[in-house]
GROMACS .gro file of C-alpha atoms in nm:
model
  153
    1UNK     CA    1   1.044   5.041  -2.377
    2UNK     CA    2   0.974   4.691  -2.509
    3UNK     CA    3   0.634   4.533  -2.486
    4UNK     CA    4   0.573   4.167  -2.491
    5UNK     CA    5   0.238   4.139  -2.667
    6UNK     CA    6   0.204   3.773  -2.562
    7UNK     CA    7  -0.009   3.934  -2.287
    8UNK     CA    8  -0.277   3.941  -2.555
    9UNK     CA    9  -0.289   3.563  -2.549
   10UNK     CA   10  -0.370   3.553  -2.178
   11UNK     CA   11  -0.727   3.479  -2.069
   12UNK     CA   12  -0.849   3.641  -1.751
   13UNK     CA   13  -1.176   3.748  -1.594
   14UNK     CA   14  -1.172   4.059  -1.365
   15UNK     CA   15  -1.365   4.015  -1.039
   16UNK     CA   16  -1.418   4.224  -0.724
   17UNK     CA   17  -1.164   4.009  -0.538
   18UNK     CA   18  -0.844   4.191  -0.441
   19UNK     CA   19  -0.529   3.979  -0.430
   20UNK     CA   20  -0.251   4.029  -0.175
   21UNK     CA   21  -0.058   3.710  -0.266
   22UNK     CA   22   0.120   3.677  -0.596
   23UNK     CA   23   0.122   3.301  -0.543
   24UNK     CA   24  -0.253   3.282  -0.501
   25UNK     CA   25  -0.311   3.502  -0.804
   26UNK     CA   26  -0.070   3.296  -1.010
   27UNK     CA   27  -0.254   2.974  -0.920
   28UNK     CA   28  -0.587   3.130  -1.004
   29UNK     CA   29  -0.457   3.250  -1.344
   30UNK     CA   30  -0.317   2.903  -1.424
   31UNK     CA   31  -0.648   2.741  -1.331
   32UNK     CA   32  -0.840   2.992  -1.541
   33UNK     CA   33  -0.608   2.936  -1.842
   34UNK     CA   34  -0.668   2.561  -1.818
   35UNK     CA   35  -1.047   2.600  -1.774
   36UNK     CA   36  -1.074   2.825  -2.080
   37UNK     CA   37  -0.814   2.685  -2.317
   38UNK     CA   38  -0.722   2.349  -2.156
   39UNK     CA   39  -0.359   2.472  -2.134
   40UNK     CA   40  -0.156   2.735  -1.956
   41UNK     CA   41   0.117   2.740  -2.223
   42UNK     CA   42   0.080   3.114  -2.283
   43UNK     CA   43   0.095   3.207  -1.917
   44UNK     CA   44   0.456   3.293  -1.839
   45UNK     CA   45   0.434   3.472  -1.506
   46UNK     CA   46   0.809   3.550  -1.474
   47UNK     CA   47   0.862   3.673  -1.830
   48UNK     CA   48   0.913   4.048  -1.872
   49UNK     CA   49   0.590   4.180  -2.014
   50UNK     CA   50   0.674   4.551  -2.025
   51UNK     CA   51   1.031   4.678  -2.010
   52UNK     CA   52   0.968   5.013  -1.844
   53UNK     CA   53   1.002   5.129  -1.476
   54UNK     CA   54   0.657   5.287  -1.475
   55UNK     CA   55   0.353   5.294  -1.697
   56UNK     CA   56  -0.004   5.399  -1.707
   57UNK     CA   57  -0.316   5.208  -1.797
   58UNK     CA   58  -0.638   5.349  -1.928
   59UNK     CA   59  -0.965   5.171  -1.884
   60UNK     CA   60  -1.341   5.222  -1.880
   61UNK     CA   61  -1.544   5.160  -1.562
   62UNK     CA   62  -1.855   5.262  -1.381
   63UNK     CA   63  -1.803   5.440  -1.051
   64UNK     CA   64  -2.042   5.586  -0.792
   65UNK     CA   65  -1.830   5.896  -0.735
   66UNK     CA   66  -1.483   6.042  -0.691
   67UNK     CA   67  -1.432   5.831  -0.376
   68UNK     CA   68  -1.412   5.518  -0.597
   69UNK     CA   69  -1.090   5.646  -0.752
   70UNK     CA   70  -0.777   5.500  -0.600
   71UNK     CA   71  -0.478   5.711  -0.504
   72UNK     CA   72  -0.293   5.645  -0.829
   73UNK     CA   73  -0.593   5.720  -1.056
   74UNK     CA   74  -0.731   6.022  -1.235
   75UNK     CA   75  -1.021   6.065  -1.477
   76UNK     CA   76  -0.930   6.158  -1.830
   77UNK     CA   77  -1.015   6.523  -1.907
   78UNK     CA   78  -1.345   6.445  -2.084
   79UNK     CA   79  -1.488   6.305  -1.759
   80UNK     CA   80  -1.351   6.540  -1.494
   81UNK     CA   81  -1.680   6.742  -1.460
   82UNK     CA   82  -1.921   6.447  -1.498
   83UNK     CA   83  -2.019   6.457  -1.127
   84UNK     CA   84  -2.132   6.821  -1.147
   85UNK     CA   85  -2.297   6.779  -1.486
   86UNK     CA   86  -2.503   6.478  -1.385
   87UNK     CA   87  -2.538   6.496  -1.003
   88UNK     CA   88  -2.839   6.261  -0.975
   89UNK     CA   89  -2.677   5.953  -1.134
   90UNK     CA   90  -2.615   5.640  -0.924
   91UNK     CA   91  -2.317   5.533  -1.136
   92UNK     CA   92  -2.103   5.720  -1.384
   93UNK     CA   93  -1.936   5.567  -1.693
   94UNK     CA   94  -1.584   5.710  -1.698
   95UNK     CA   95  -1.240   5.658  -1.851
   96UNK     CA   96  -0.966   5.626  -1.591
   97UNK     CA   97  -0.587   5.648  -1.607
   98UNK     CA   98  -0.384   5.476  -1.341
   99UNK     CA   99  -0.006   5.486  -1.286
  100UNK     CA  100   0.194   5.181  -1.191
  101UNK     CA  101   0.558   5.158  -1.081
  102UNK     CA  102   0.755   4.832  -1.126
  103UNK     CA  103   0.833   4.662  -0.798
  104UNK     CA  104   1.198   4.609  -0.909
  105UNK     CA  105   1.220   4.965  -1.050
  106UNK     CA  106   1.305   4.832  -1.398
  107UNK     CA  107   1.023   4.637  -1.562
  108UNK     CA  108   0.698   4.447  -1.517
  109UNK     CA  109   0.666   4.073  -1.532
  110UNK     CA  110   0.347   3.925  -1.673
  111UNK     CA  111   0.240   3.832  -1.321
  112UNK     CA  112   0.312   4.174  -1.169
  113UNK     CA  113   0.136   4.355  -1.454
  114UNK     CA  114  -0.177   4.138  -1.445
  115UNK     CA  115  -0.218   4.135  -1.065
  116UNK     CA  116  -0.181   4.516  -1.052
  117UNK     CA  117  -0.424   4.553  -1.340
  118UNK     CA  118  -0.674   4.316  -1.169
  119UNK     CA  119  -0.651   4.486  -0.829
  120UNK     CA  120  -0.681   4.830  -0.987
  121UNK     CA  121  -1.024   4.746  -1.123
  122UNK     CA  122  -1.155   4.529  -0.833
  123UNK     CA  123  -1.350   4.813  -0.670
  124UNK     CA  124  -1.505   4.934  -0.993
  125UNK     CA  125  -1.811   4.833  -1.194
  126UNK     CA  126  -1.705   4.689  -1.529
  127UNK     CA  127  -2.051   4.600  -1.651
  128UNK     CA  128  -2.033   4.289  -1.867
  129UNK     CA  129  -1.685   4.382  -1.994
  130UNK     CA  130  -1.493   4.171  -1.743
  131UNK     CA  131  -1.278   3.963  -1.975
  132UNK     CA  132  -0.921   4.075  -2.042
  133UNK     CA  133  -0.865   4.106  -2.415
  134UNK     CA  134  -0.513   4.245  -2.412
  135UNK     CA  135  -0.337   4.577  -2.455
  136UNK     CA  136  -0.254   4.800  -2.747
  137UNK     CA  137   0.080   4.956  -2.835
  138UNK     CA  138   0.130   5.236  -2.588
  139UNK     CA  139   0.060   5.601  -2.635
  140UNK     CA  140   0.310   5.828  -2.456
  141UNK     CA  141   0.127   6.064  -2.222
  142UNK     CA  142   0.337   6.305  -2.015
  143UNK     CA  143   0.644   6.098  -2.102
  144UNK     CA  144   0.494   5.773  -1.966
  145UNK     CA  145   0.381   5.476  -2.181
  146UNK     CA  146   0.003   5.449  -2.147
  147UNK     CA  147  -0.175   5.126  -2.239
  148UNK     CA  148  -0.543   5.100  -2.319
  149UNK     CA  149  -0.682   4.787  -2.154
  150UNK     CA  150  -0.921   4.602  -2.386
  151UNK     CA  151  -1.204   4.424  -2.204
  152UNK     CA  152  -1.487   4.231  -2.351
  153UNK     CA  153  -1.802   4.043  -2.263
   0.00000   0.00000   0.00000
């Protein structure tokens, strides 16, 4: 599994908008790159970002309850009982793991990885940590490379 860490040079801001069009998302990323850095030279949407057929991401978010978790998501063990332990909270800070499968069954392009990452978080509260700051080297969990998503404010 090879990882192209040029992903860490991409600027992006996560929003509640869900994208269904790769073309629209690509245009928005290009515009964002140019607005932040005056260039989109690091944005290579068709380049293989992660050479693996499936992967997991781990990220921190605020959710109102288990119904905010998407079909491909689970809470990490430390948070699985948070809803019973603190039943009166309006939002819960949790760590989530989500599994992605590559559309081509082999690898993830930069565009595919970032749009899936964006859409995964679109229905979650991220507080003021909405800016993509890259990924770390993966940790292998249950045989699947798992990337921690760094977000900043």
